[in-house]
mmCIF file of C-alpha atoms in Angstrom:
data_model
loop_
_atom_site.group_PDB
_atom_site.id
_atom_site.type_symbol
_atom_site.label_atom_id
_atom_site.label_comp_id
_atom_site.label_asym_id
_atom_site.label_seq_id
_atom_site.Cartn_x
_atom_site.Cartn_y
_atom_site.Cartn_z
ATOM 1 C CA ILE A 1 6.628 5.247 -27.577
ATOM 2 C CA GLY A 2 9.628 6.263 -29.728
ATOM 3 C CA ASP A 3 12.425 4.416 -31.244
ATOM 4 C CA SER A 4 13.159 2.109 -28.113
ATOM 5 C CA PRO A 5 9.951 0.218 -27.439
ATOM 6 C CA SER A 6 11.696 -2.506 -25.222
ATOM 7 C CA GLU A 7 12.652 0.405 -22.889
ATOM 8 C CA HIS A 8 9.216 1.681 -22.587
ATOM 9 C CA PRO A 9 7.273 0.821 -19.360
ATOM 10 C CA ALA A 10 4.133 0.374 -21.049
ATOM 11 C CA VAL A 11 5.665 -2.765 -22.930
ATOM 12 C CA GLN A 12 8.002 -3.917 -20.263
ATOM 13 C CA TYR A 13 5.323 -3.962 -17.395
ATOM 14 C CA GLY A 14 2.711 -5.710 -19.400
ATOM 15 C CA LEU A 15 0.165 -3.152 -20.539
ATOM 16 C CA TYR A 16 -0.597 -5.295 -23.498
ATOM 17 C CA PHE A 17 -1.563 -8.353 -21.187
ATOM 18 C CA GLN A 18 -4.407 -6.304 -19.834
ATOM 19 C CA ILE A 19 -6.276 -7.779 -22.906
ATOM 20 C CA PRO A 20 -7.223 -11.473 -22.604
ATOM 21 C CA LEU A 21 -5.482 -13.593 -25.019
ATOM 22 C CA THR A 22 -4.471 -17.048 -25.681
ATOM 23 C CA PRO A 23 -1.409 -16.758 -27.648
ATOM 24 C CA THR A 24 1.329 -19.313 -28.637
ATOM 25 C CA VAL A 25 4.582 -18.945 -26.642
ATOM 26 C CA SER A 26 7.826 -20.020 -27.751
ATOM 27 C CA GLU A 27 10.593 -20.116 -25.001
ATOM 28 C CA THR A 28 14.221 -20.067 -25.216
ATOM 29 C CA ASN A 29 16.579 -21.120 -22.399
ATOM 30 C CA ILE A 30 14.108 -20.602 -19.725
ATOM 31 C CA ASP A 31 13.422 -22.437 -16.405
ATOM 32 C CA THR A 32 10.032 -21.769 -15.533
ATOM 33 C CA THR A 33 10.410 -23.743 -12.047
ATOM 34 C CA SER A 34 12.360 -20.617 -10.835
ATOM 35 C CA PRO A 35 10.865 -17.261 -10.243
ATOM 36 C CA SER A 36 14.528 -15.898 -10.897
ATOM 37 C CA LEU A 37 15.631 -16.088 -14.461
ATOM 38 C CA PHE A 38 18.874 -15.276 -16.237
ATOM 39 C CA SER A 39 17.953 -15.513 -19.915
ATOM 40 C CA VAL A 40 16.085 -13.574 -22.340
ATOM 41 C CA LEU A 41 12.588 -14.794 -23.353
ATOM 42 C CA THR A 42 11.347 -14.131 -26.830
ATOM 43 C CA THR A 43 7.609 -14.478 -27.030
ATOM 44 C CA SER A 44 5.757 -14.531 -30.239
ATOM 45 C CA LEU A 45 2.045 -13.615 -29.924
ATOM 46 C CA SER A 46 -0.441 -14.517 -32.717
ATOM 47 C CA GLN A 47 -4.051 -14.389 -31.965
ATOM 48 C CA SER A 48 -7.288 -14.412 -33.954
ATOM 49 C CA THR A 49 -10.548 -13.015 -32.841
ATOM 50 C CA VAL A 50 -11.354 -13.665 -29.340
ATOM 51 C CA GLN A 51 -15.130 -14.180 -28.437
ATOM 52 C CA PRO A 52 -15.962 -11.747 -25.524
ATOM 53 C CA THR A 53 -17.581 -12.826 -22.478
ATOM 54 C CA ALA A 54 -19.038 -10.834 -19.586
ATOM 55 C CA ASP A 55 -15.440 -10.330 -18.285
ATOM 56 C CA SER A 56 -13.373 -10.081 -21.544
ATOM 57 C CA VAL A 57 -13.034 -7.799 -24.549
ATOM 58 C CA SER A 58 -12.728 -8.358 -28.269
ATOM 59 C CA VAL A 59 -9.476 -8.712 -29.907
ATOM 60 C CA THR A 60 -8.912 -9.094 -33.561
ATOM 61 C CA SER A 61 -5.720 -10.014 -35.621
ATOM 62 C CA LEU A 62 -3.104 -9.049 -33.067
ATOM 63 C CA THR A 63 0.343 -10.314 -33.696
ATOM 64 C CA GLN A 64 3.230 -9.212 -31.781
ATOM 65 C CA SER A 65 6.973 -10.301 -31.556
ATOM 66 C CA ILE A 66 9.095 -8.838 -28.819
ATOM 67 C CA ASP A 67 12.637 -9.553 -27.592
ATOM 68 C CA LEU A 68 13.049 -7.673 -24.300
ATOM 69 C CA SER A 69 16.543 -7.523 -23.202
ATOM 70 C CA HIS A 70 17.657 -5.140 -20.542
ATOM 71 C CA THR A 71 21.305 -4.557 -19.183
ATOM 72 C CA THR A 72 22.863 -1.926 -17.024
ATOM 73 C CA SER A 73 26.602 -1.079 -17.204
ATOM 74 C CA MET A 74 28.301 -0.321 -13.843
ATOM 75 C CA SER A 75 31.899 0.521 -13.879
ATOM 76 C CA SER A 76 32.362 3.714 -11.841
ATOM 77 C CA GLU A 77 34.374 3.586 -8.520
ATOM 78 C CA ASN A 78 31.504 4.319 -6.274
ATOM 79 C CA THR A 79 29.084 1.805 -7.958
ATOM 80 C CA ILE A 80 28.166 -1.383 -6.369
ATOM 81 C CA SER A 81 28.615 -4.563 -8.545
ATOM 82 C CA MET A 82 25.191 -5.931 -8.395
ATOM 83 C CA SER A 83 24.447 -9.361 -8.989
ATOM 84 C CA LYS A 84 22.199 -10.361 -12.004
ATOM 85 C CA ASN A 85 19.076 -10.934 -9.928
ATOM 86 C CA CYS A 86 16.614 -10.769 -12.934
ATOM 87 C CA TRP A 87 13.098 -11.944 -12.307
ATOM 88 C CA SER A 88 10.453 -13.331 -14.686
ATOM 89 C CA GLY A 89 8.050 -10.741 -15.712
ATOM 90 C CA ILE A 90 5.201 -12.241 -13.538
ATOM 91 C CA LEU A 91 5.512 -9.215 -11.267
ATOM 92 C CA ALA A 92 5.502 -6.801 -14.049
ATOM 93 C CA PHE A 93 1.846 -7.814 -15.025
ATOM 94 C CA TRP A 94 0.663 -6.531 -11.679
ATOM 95 C CA ASN A 95 0.028 -2.857 -12.779
ATOM 96 C CA ARG A 96 -0.492 -0.353 -9.927
ATOM 97 C CA THR A 97 -3.311 1.351 -11.633
ATOM 98 C CA THR A 98 -5.301 -1.934 -11.757
ATOM 99 C CA GLY A 99 -4.934 -2.786 -8.080
ATOM 100 C CA VAL A 100 -2.045 -5.116 -8.513
ATOM 101 C CA TYR A 101 -0.833 -4.173 -4.845
ATOM 102 C CA SER A 102 -4.219 -4.665 -3.185
ATOM 103 C CA ASP A 103 -4.194 -7.593 -0.919
ATOM 104 C CA GLY A 104 -7.201 -9.059 -2.540
ATOM 105 C CA THR A 105 -7.918 -10.613 -5.941
ATOM 106 C CA SER A 106 -11.214 -9.033 -6.898
ATOM 107 C CA GLN A 107 -9.935 -6.720 -9.479
ATOM 108 C CA LEU A 108 -12.682 -5.736 -12.134
ATOM 109 C CA ASN A 109 -12.663 -8.222 -15.022
ATOM 110 C CA ARG A 110 -9.673 -9.842 -13.880
ATOM 111 C CA TYR A 111 -10.712 -13.473 -14.388
ATOM 112 C CA TYR A 112 -12.789 -15.118 -17.216
ATOM 113 C CA SER A 113 -13.389 -18.757 -17.691
ATOM 114 C CA SER A 114 -14.030 -21.147 -20.706
ATOM 115 C CA ASP A 115 -13.473 -24.773 -21.497
ATOM 116 C CA GLY A 116 -12.229 -25.643 -18.049
ATOM 117 C CA ILE A 117 -9.643 -22.811 -17.987
ATOM 118 C CA VAL A 118 -9.377 -19.645 -15.799
ATOM 119 C CA ASN A 119 -7.716 -16.721 -17.639
ATOM 120 C CA ASP A 120 -6.040 -14.156 -15.477
ATOM 121 C CA THR A 121 -5.944 -10.755 -17.419
ATOM 122 C CA LEU A 122 -3.398 -9.386 -14.839
ATOM 123 C CA THR A 123 -0.838 -12.078 -15.058
ATOM 124 C CA GLY A 124 -1.363 -13.553 -18.467
ATOM 125 C CA LEU A 125 -1.503 -16.825 -16.845
ATOM 126 C CA GLN A 126 -4.066 -19.636 -17.516
ATOM 127 C CA TRP A 127 -5.238 -21.911 -14.625
ATOM 128 C CA GLU A 128 -6.975 -25.150 -14.625
ATOM 129 C CA SER A 129 -10.398 -24.146 -13.003
ATOM 130 C CA GLU A 130 -10.915 -27.447 -11.306
ATOM 131 C CA MET A 131 -8.273 -29.568 -9.739
ATOM 132 C CA ASN A 132 -7.360 -33.160 -8.903
ATOM 133 C CA ASN A 133 -8.514 -33.959 -5.503
ATOM 134 C CA THR A 134 -5.866 -36.447 -5.034
ATOM 135 C CA THR A 135 -2.708 -35.259 -3.085
ATOM 136 C CA MET A 136 0.645 -36.252 -4.783
ATOM 137 C CA ASN A 137 4.331 -35.791 -3.918
ATOM 138 C CA TRP A 138 6.302 -33.087 -5.557
ATOM 139 C CA THR A 139 7.677 -35.063 -8.443
ATOM 140 C CA ASP A 140 4.324 -36.803 -9.246
ATOM 141 C CA SER A 141 2.659 -33.358 -9.171
ATOM 142 C CA ILE A 142 5.075 -32.046 -11.775
ATOM 143 C CA SER A 143 4.518 -35.241 -14.007
ATOM 144 C CA TYR A 144 0.629 -34.774 -13.443
ATOM 145 C CA CYS A 145 0.547 -31.151 -14.834
ATOM 146 C CA ALA A 146 2.934 -31.844 -17.741
ATOM 147 C CA LYS A 147 0.446 -34.463 -19.035
ATOM 148 C CA ARG A 148 -2.608 -32.354 -18.785
ATOM 149 C CA THR A 149 -4.560 -31.436 -21.966
ATOM 150 C CA THR A 150 -7.284 -29.233 -20.298
ATOM 151 C CA GLY A 151 -9.023 -27.193 -23.148
ATOM 152 C CA ASN A 152 -7.199 -29.289 -25.737
ATOM 153 C CA LEU A 153 -3.995 -27.327 -24.738
ATOM 154 C CA SER A 154 -0.581 -28.592 -24.091
ATOM 155 C CA ASN A 155 2.209 -26.963 -22.108
ATOM 156 C CA TRP A 156 0.590 -27.282 -18.836
ATOM 157 C CA ARG A 157 3.025 -27.349 -15.951
ATOM 158 C CA LEU A 158 3.218 -26.809 -12.082
ATOM 159 C CA PRO A 159 3.333 -23.137 -11.305
ATOM 160 C CA ASN A 160 6.423 -21.556 -9.542
ATOM 161 C CA VAL A 161 5.988 -20.042 -6.166
ATOM 162 C CA ASP A 162 5.518 -16.522 -7.588
ATOM 163 C CA GLU A 163 2.810 -17.836 -9.867
ATOM 164 C CA LEU A 164 1.013 -19.612 -7.234
ATOM 165 C CA GLN A 165 1.186 -16.866 -4.777
ATOM 166 C CA THR A 166 -0.819 -14.477 -7.397
ATOM 167 C CA LEU A 167 -3.951 -16.541 -6.470
ATOM 168 C CA ILE A 168 -3.933 -15.767 -2.871
ATOM 169 C CA ASP A 169 -6.412 -13.396 -1.564
ATOM 170 C CA TYR A 170 -5.366 -11.991 1.844
ATOM 171 C CA THR A 171 -8.757 -10.259 2.449
ATOM 172 C CA ARG A 172 -10.612 -13.638 2.654
ATOM 173 C CA PRO A 173 -10.904 -16.255 5.270
ATOM 174 C CA SER A 174 -10.155 -19.967 4.525
ATOM 175 C CA PRO A 175 -9.837 -20.708 1.770
ATOM 176 C CA CYS A 176 -8.109 -17.649 0.808
ATOM 177 C CA ILE A 177 -8.871 -17.657 -2.958
ATOM 178 C CA ASN A 178 -11.573 -16.551 -5.246
ATOM 179 C CA ILE A 179 -13.820 -19.660 -4.817
ATOM 180 C CA THR A 180 -16.425 -18.553 -7.387
ATOM 181 C CA VAL A 181 -13.518 -18.733 -10.017
ATOM 182 C CA PHE A 182 -11.704 -21.703 -8.424
ATOM 183 C CA PRO A 183 -14.612 -23.943 -6.977
ATOM 184 C CA GLY A 184 -13.744 -26.970 -4.861
ATOM 185 C CA THR A 185 -10.405 -25.491 -3.729
ATOM 186 C CA GLN A 186 -9.165 -27.428 -0.664
ATOM 187 C CA THR A 187 -8.136 -25.894 2.390
ATOM 188 C CA TYR A 188 -4.692 -27.461 2.427
ATOM 189 C CA TYR A 189 -1.239 -27.180 0.829
ATOM 190 C CA TYR A 190 -0.535 -26.893 -2.857
ATOM 191 C CA TRP A 191 2.877 -27.617 -4.539
ATOM 192 C CA SER A 192 4.809 -25.036 -6.439
ATOM 193 C CA SER A 193 7.651 -26.086 -8.875
ATOM 194 C CA THR A 194 10.344 -24.015 -6.916
ATOM 195 C CA ASN A 195 12.921 -25.836 -4.892
ATOM 196 C CA SER A 196 13.874 -24.404 -1.482
ATOM 197 C CA ALA A 197 17.484 -22.588 -1.856
ATOM 198 C CA SER A 198 18.568 -24.032 1.263
ATOM 199 C CA SER A 199 17.920 -27.773 0.289
ATOM 200 C CA SER A 200 17.023 -29.457 -2.943
ATOM 201 C CA ALA A 201 15.122 -32.061 -0.691
ATOM 202 C CA ASN A 202 12.403 -29.411 0.003
ATOM 203 C CA ALA A 203 10.138 -27.433 -2.185
ATOM 204 C CA TRP A 204 7.958 -24.447 -1.751
ATOM 205 C CA TYR A 205 4.230 -24.858 -1.312
ATOM 206 C CA VAL A 206 1.232 -22.435 -0.620
ATOM 207 C CA ASN A 207 -1.396 -23.360 1.962
ATOM 208 C CA LEU A 208 -4.873 -22.155 1.198
ATOM 209 C CA GLY A 209 -6.529 -23.286 4.122
ATOM 210 C CA THR A 210 -6.020 -23.749 7.925
ATOM 211 C CA GLY A 211 -4.309 -26.067 10.329
ATOM 212 C CA GLY A 212 -0.597 -25.613 9.376
ATOM 213 C CA TYR A 213 2.084 -23.453 10.732
ATOM 214 C CA TYR A 214 1.964 -21.446 7.288
ATOM 215 C CA TYR A 215 -1.748 -21.259 6.540
ATOM 216 C CA ASN A 216 -4.420 -19.005 5.033
ATOM 217 C CA GLY A 217 -2.045 -18.039 2.322
ATOM 218 C CA GLY A 218 1.307 -18.694 3.919
ATOM 219 C CA ILE A 219 4.336 -19.924 1.999
ATOM 220 C CA GLY A 220 6.652 -22.339 3.516
ATOM 221 C CA SER A 221 9.295 -24.929 2.764
ATOM 222 C CA ASN A 222 9.609 -27.132 5.897
ATOM 223 C CA TYR A 223 7.943 -30.325 4.123
ATOM 224 C CA GLY A 224 10.158 -32.313 1.978
ATOM 225 C CA VAL A 225 9.486 -33.207 -1.629
ATOM 226 C CA SER A 226 7.940 -36.738 -0.534
ATOM 227 C CA ALA A 227 5.083 -35.042 1.277
ATOM 228 C CA THR A 228 1.762 -35.334 -0.366
ATOM 229 C CA PHE A 229 -0.038 -32.122 -1.258
ATOM 230 C CA TYR A 230 -2.529 -30.841 -4.001
ATOM 231 C CA ALA A 231 -1.622 -29.569 -7.415
ATOM 232 C CA ARG A 232 -3.076 -26.738 -9.551
ATOM 233 C CA CYS A 233 -1.704 -26.717 -13.059
ATOM 234 C CA VAL A 234 -0.918 -23.315 -15.020
ATOM 235 C CA ARG A 235 0.194 -22.281 -18.493
ATOM 236 C CA SER A 236 1.874 -19.161 -19.538
ATOM 237 C CA THR A 237 0.038 -17.023 -22.169
ATOM 238 C CA GLY A 238 1.934 -13.724 -21.917
ATOM 239 C CA LEU A 239 5.308 -12.120 -22.211
ATOM 240 C CA MET A 240 7.498 -12.823 -19.384
ATOM 241 C CA SER A 241 10.163 -10.012 -19.733
ATOM 242 C CA VAL A 242 13.532 -10.492 -18.041
ATOM 243 C CA MET A 243 15.315 -7.363 -16.749
ATOM 244 C CA CYS A 244 17.685 -6.403 -13.773
ATOM 245 C CA ARG A 245 15.441 -4.880 -11.460
ATOM 246 C CA TYR A 246 17.058 -2.648 -8.592
ATOM 247 C CA THR A 247 18.262 0.921 -9.392
ATOM 248 C CA ASP A 248 18.573 4.359 -7.780
ATOM 249 C CA GLU A 249 15.476 6.551 -8.170
ATOM 250 C CA ASP A 250 16.597 7.788 -11.478
ATOM 251 C CA GLY A 251 17.112 4.510 -12.952
ATOM 252 C CA SER A 252 20.913 4.528 -12.636
ATOM 253 C CA ALA A 253 23.037 1.967 -11.116
ATOM 254 C CA LEU A 254 23.095 1.990 -7.226
ATOM 255 C CA SER A 255 25.837 3.612 -5.434
ATOM 256 C CA VAL A 256 27.122 3.362 -1.912
ATOM 257 C CA ALA A 257 25.599 6.471 -0.928
ATOM 258 C CA ASP A 258 22.099 5.603 -2.171
ATOM 259 C CA GLN A 259 19.463 5.520 0.672
ATOM 260 C CA THR A 260 16.463 4.362 -1.497
ATOM 261 C CA VAL A 261 16.140 1.616 -3.953
ATOM 262 C CA ARG A 262 13.815 1.693 -7.067
ATOM 263 C CA ASP A 263 12.278 -1.695 -8.008
ATOM 264 C CA SER A 264 12.014 -1.462 -11.913
ATOM 265 C CA ILE A 265 9.412 -4.147 -11.946
ATOM 266 C CA THR A 266 6.960 -3.105 -9.451
ATOM 267 C CA GLU A 267 7.997 0.630 -9.666
ATOM 268 C CA LEU A 268 7.844 0.770 -5.747
ATOM 269 C CA VAL A 269 10.795 2.826 -3.979
ATOM 270 C CA TRP A 270 12.271 1.149 -0.911
ATOM 271 C CA GLN A 271 14.040 2.283 2.225
ATOM 272 C CA ARG A 272 17.372 0.685 1.364
ATOM 273 C CA THR A 273 18.510 -0.103 4.997
ATOM 274 C CA GLN A 274 16.191 -1.763 7.402
ATOM 275 C CA SER A 275 15.187 -0.417 10.813
ATOM 276 C CA SER A 276 17.914 -0.403 13.205
ATOM 277 C CA SER A 277 15.794 -2.124 15.900
ATOM 278 C CA THR A 278 12.708 -4.339 16.207
ATOM 279 C CA MET A 279 9.173 -2.925 17.177
ATOM 280 C CA ASN A 280 5.521 -3.941 17.215
ATOM 281 C CA GLN A 281 3.351 -3.414 14.140
ATOM 282 C CA THR A 282 1.803 -0.222 15.465
ATOM 283 C CA ALA A 283 5.145 1.256 15.799
ATOM 284 C CA ALA A 284 6.266 -0.094 12.740
ATOM 285 C CA SER A 285 3.411 1.895 10.941
ATOM 286 C CA SER A 286 4.506 4.910 12.773
ATOM 287 C CA TYR A 287 8.166 4.544 11.950
ATOM 288 C CA CYS A 288 7.461 4.480 8.148
ATOM 289 C CA ASN A 289 5.099 7.278 8.400
ATOM 290 C CA SER A 290 7.635 9.472 9.881
ATOM 291 C CA LEU A 291 10.292 8.455 7.501
ATOM 292 C CA HIS A 292 11.339 10.982 5.012
ATOM 293 C CA LEU A 293 14.002 10.259 2.435
ATOM 294 C CA ASN A 294 14.937 12.388 -0.734
ATOM 295 C CA GLY A 295 12.002 14.604 0.103
ATOM 296 C CA PHE A 296 9.402 11.942 0.177
ATOM 297 C CA SER A 297 7.125 10.125 2.847
ATOM 298 C CA PHE A 298 7.234 6.497 3.207
ATOM 299 C CA ARG A 299 4.520 3.797 4.524
ATOM 300 C CA LEU A 300 4.560 0.191 5.806
ATOM 301 C CA PRO A 301 4.282 -2.076 2.858
ATOM 302 C CA THR A 302 1.410 -4.289 2.308
ATOM 303 C CA ILE A 303 2.291 -8.212 2.398
ATOM 304 C CA ARG A 304 1.917 -8.341 -1.466
ATOM 305 C CA GLU A 305 4.554 -5.518 -1.787
ATOM 306 C CA LEU A 306 7.002 -6.897 0.973
ATOM 307 C CA SER A 307 6.865 -10.384 -0.520
ATOM 308 C CA SER A 308 7.870 -9.149 -3.933
ATOM 309 C CA LEU A 309 11.252 -8.571 -2.626
ATOM 310 C CA VAL A 310 11.878 -12.257 -1.692
ATOM 311 C CA ASP A 311 14.416 -13.991 -3.986
ATOM 312 C CA PHE A 312 13.783 -17.635 -3.805
ATOM 313 C CA ASN A 313 17.267 -18.475 -5.265
ATOM 314 C CA ARG A 314 18.993 -17.088 -2.103
ATOM 315 C CA TYR A 315 19.032 -18.117 1.516
ATOM 316 C CA GLY A 316 19.763 -16.302 4.737
ATOM 317 C CA PRO A 317 19.004 -13.815 3.607
ATOM 318 C CA SER A 318 16.454 -14.366 0.809
ATOM 319 C CA ILE A 319 16.839 -10.853 -0.738
ATOM 320 C CA ASP A 320 19.430 -9.143 -3.216
ATOM 321 C CA PRO A 321 22.315 -8.278 -0.945
ATOM 322 C CA SER A 322 23.742 -5.687 -3.087
ATOM 323 C CA ALA A 323 20.504 -3.757 -3.418
ATOM 324 C CA PHE A 324 19.469 -4.296 0.351
ATOM 325 C CA PRO A 325 22.916 -4.883 2.267
ATOM 326 C CA GLY A 326 22.755 -5.906 5.851
ATOM 327 C CA THR A 327 19.346 -7.309 5.759
ATOM 328 C CA SER A 328 18.516 -9.520 8.912
ATOM 329 C CA ALA A 329 17.507 -13.040 8.209
ATOM 330 C CA ASP A 330 14.428 -12.388 10.377
ATOM 331 C CA TYR A 331 10.813 -11.350 10.406
ATOM 332 C CA PHE A 332 9.689 -8.107 8.706
ATOM 333 C CA TRP A 333 6.140 -6.497 9.292
ATOM 334 C CA SER A 334 3.700 -5.600 6.611
ATOM 335 C CA SER A 335 0.571 -3.475 6.909
ATOM 336 C CA THR A 336 -1.595 -6.353 6.144
ATOM 337 C CA ILE A 337 -3.883 -7.666 9.088
ATOM 338 C CA TYR A 338 -4.627 -11.350 9.199
ATOM 339 C CA GLU A 339 -8.394 -11.599 8.209
ATOM 340 C CA PRO A 340 -9.738 -14.225 10.344
ATOM 341 C CA ASN A 341 -8.043 -12.504 13.585
ATOM 342 C CA PRO A 342 -6.974 -8.814 13.567
ATOM 343 C CA ALA A 343 -4.796 -9.418 16.583
ATOM 344 C CA TYR A 344 -2.269 -11.046 14.178
ATOM 345 C CA ALA A 345 -0.717 -9.358 10.873
ATOM 346 C CA TRP A 346 1.398 -10.986 8.035
ATOM 347 C CA LEU A 347 5.099 -10.835 8.009
ATOM 348 C CA VAL A 348 7.982 -12.194 5.689
ATOM 349 C CA LEU A 349 10.801 -14.153 7.158
ATOM 350 C CA PHE A 350 13.900 -13.121 5.138
ATOM 351 C CA SER A 351 15.934 -16.150 6.108
ATOM 352 C CA ALA A 352 14.209 -18.091 3.472
ATOM 353 C CA GLY A 353 11.360 -16.083 2.323
ATOM 354 C CA ASN A 354 8.432 -17.704 4.191
ATOM 355 C CA ILE A 355 5.190 -15.626 4.604
ATOM 356 C CA ASP A 356 3.480 -16.095 7.990
ATOM 357 C CA GLN A 357 0.840 -14.320 10.112
ATOM 358 C CA LEU A 358 2.295 -15.545 13.499
ATOM 359 C CA GLY A 359 5.968 -15.246 13.545
ATOM 360 C CA PRO A 360 8.283 -16.830 16.187
ATOM 361 C CA SER A 361 5.882 -15.685 18.972
ATOM 362 C CA SER A 362 2.301 -14.260 18.354
ATOM 363 C CA GLY A 363 0.354 -11.190 17.651
ATOM 364 C CA ILE A 364 0.863 -7.653 16.321
ATOM 365 C CA SER A 365 2.614 -6.751 19.762
ATOM 366 C CA THR A 366 5.591 -8.965 18.909
ATOM 367 C CA PRO A 367 8.641 -6.849 17.862
ATOM 368 C CA HIS A 368 9.981 -7.423 14.232
ATOM 369 C CA TYR A 369 12.121 -5.545 11.859
ATOM 370 C CA VAL A 370 10.699 -3.079 9.264
ATOM 371 C CA ARG A 371 11.544 -1.916 5.722
ATOM 372 C CA CYS A 372 9.420 1.033 4.349
ATOM 373 C CA CYS A 373 8.338 1.836 0.694
ATOM 374 C CA ARG A 374 6.499 4.417 -1.119
ATOM 375 C CA ASP A 375 4.611 4.571 -4.467
ATOM 376 C CA PRO A 376 6.375 6.108 -7.485
#
């Protein structure tokens, strides 16, 4: 891969982590409660033989130490000064060729379990397969996970909102998670470690069931940290690279004239400006299918793709304003139909980042904004 392996997508985007591992991880200046990170994580990986299971492969004597640091210099007159909106590498592990952008979580050989631990080979995360059936407030949930020793391992923690959302299966009814891999999952709210950008008195949660305004995979922050929800703990086992993500289609700094934005993490190319008006979901799909920019056709994004643009460190709108100027703090359509009722579809509310299948009104006939994307 040449003289600059840290610049190669196969390294940056987690090709290595398609192999199930349980390496040791050393972290420096990193806040795992936030999906947006501004420090470089150096990960040392040392792994002896892994015993294969039906869903794993054999790996022998694999050692790797990588320091991924990526910066972009932008100094020309017509170049926008982009904020350092750098994300953890959690999205980088979702490789498009492995089905990362599908709305489901049934990718072949994605999960394997041992010693009470579910290993996710797509994200490099380890989850407790069973959970405490007692609800707790946010602070107690953080403490609970920090004390866990499942599998005789330490460094368990409450997942951030991006990590927790990777478990959601938008193709399933309640509960919207792989119940074979995660038995006993309650159809209720689960805490993340991520505070709301609008108020430290609120924290993000995921609802894996029904009965709330944000439910069946919805993400919301309208409950205070004193509310009592469930907790599912996680460990990081893979490289979390840190890089500034938005460029033009050639990988250079964005300029005022650019009509599209390339996401260097997901590799999707996005329409830079939103639709000028709201429309129903059917019209939104037609709008994107008829959009042609730089000689390419576009489409309406899935909910997994659209939600990848949310920056949980921002509020009103919760998106990088330099990469996507003029974004309305409002609902945007996805192409993903709500599984229990096809009269509804999933949306992202870019005022805070909520994921919702209803919106302020109801149904796919309700008008909302649109931002189109295309594959690389």
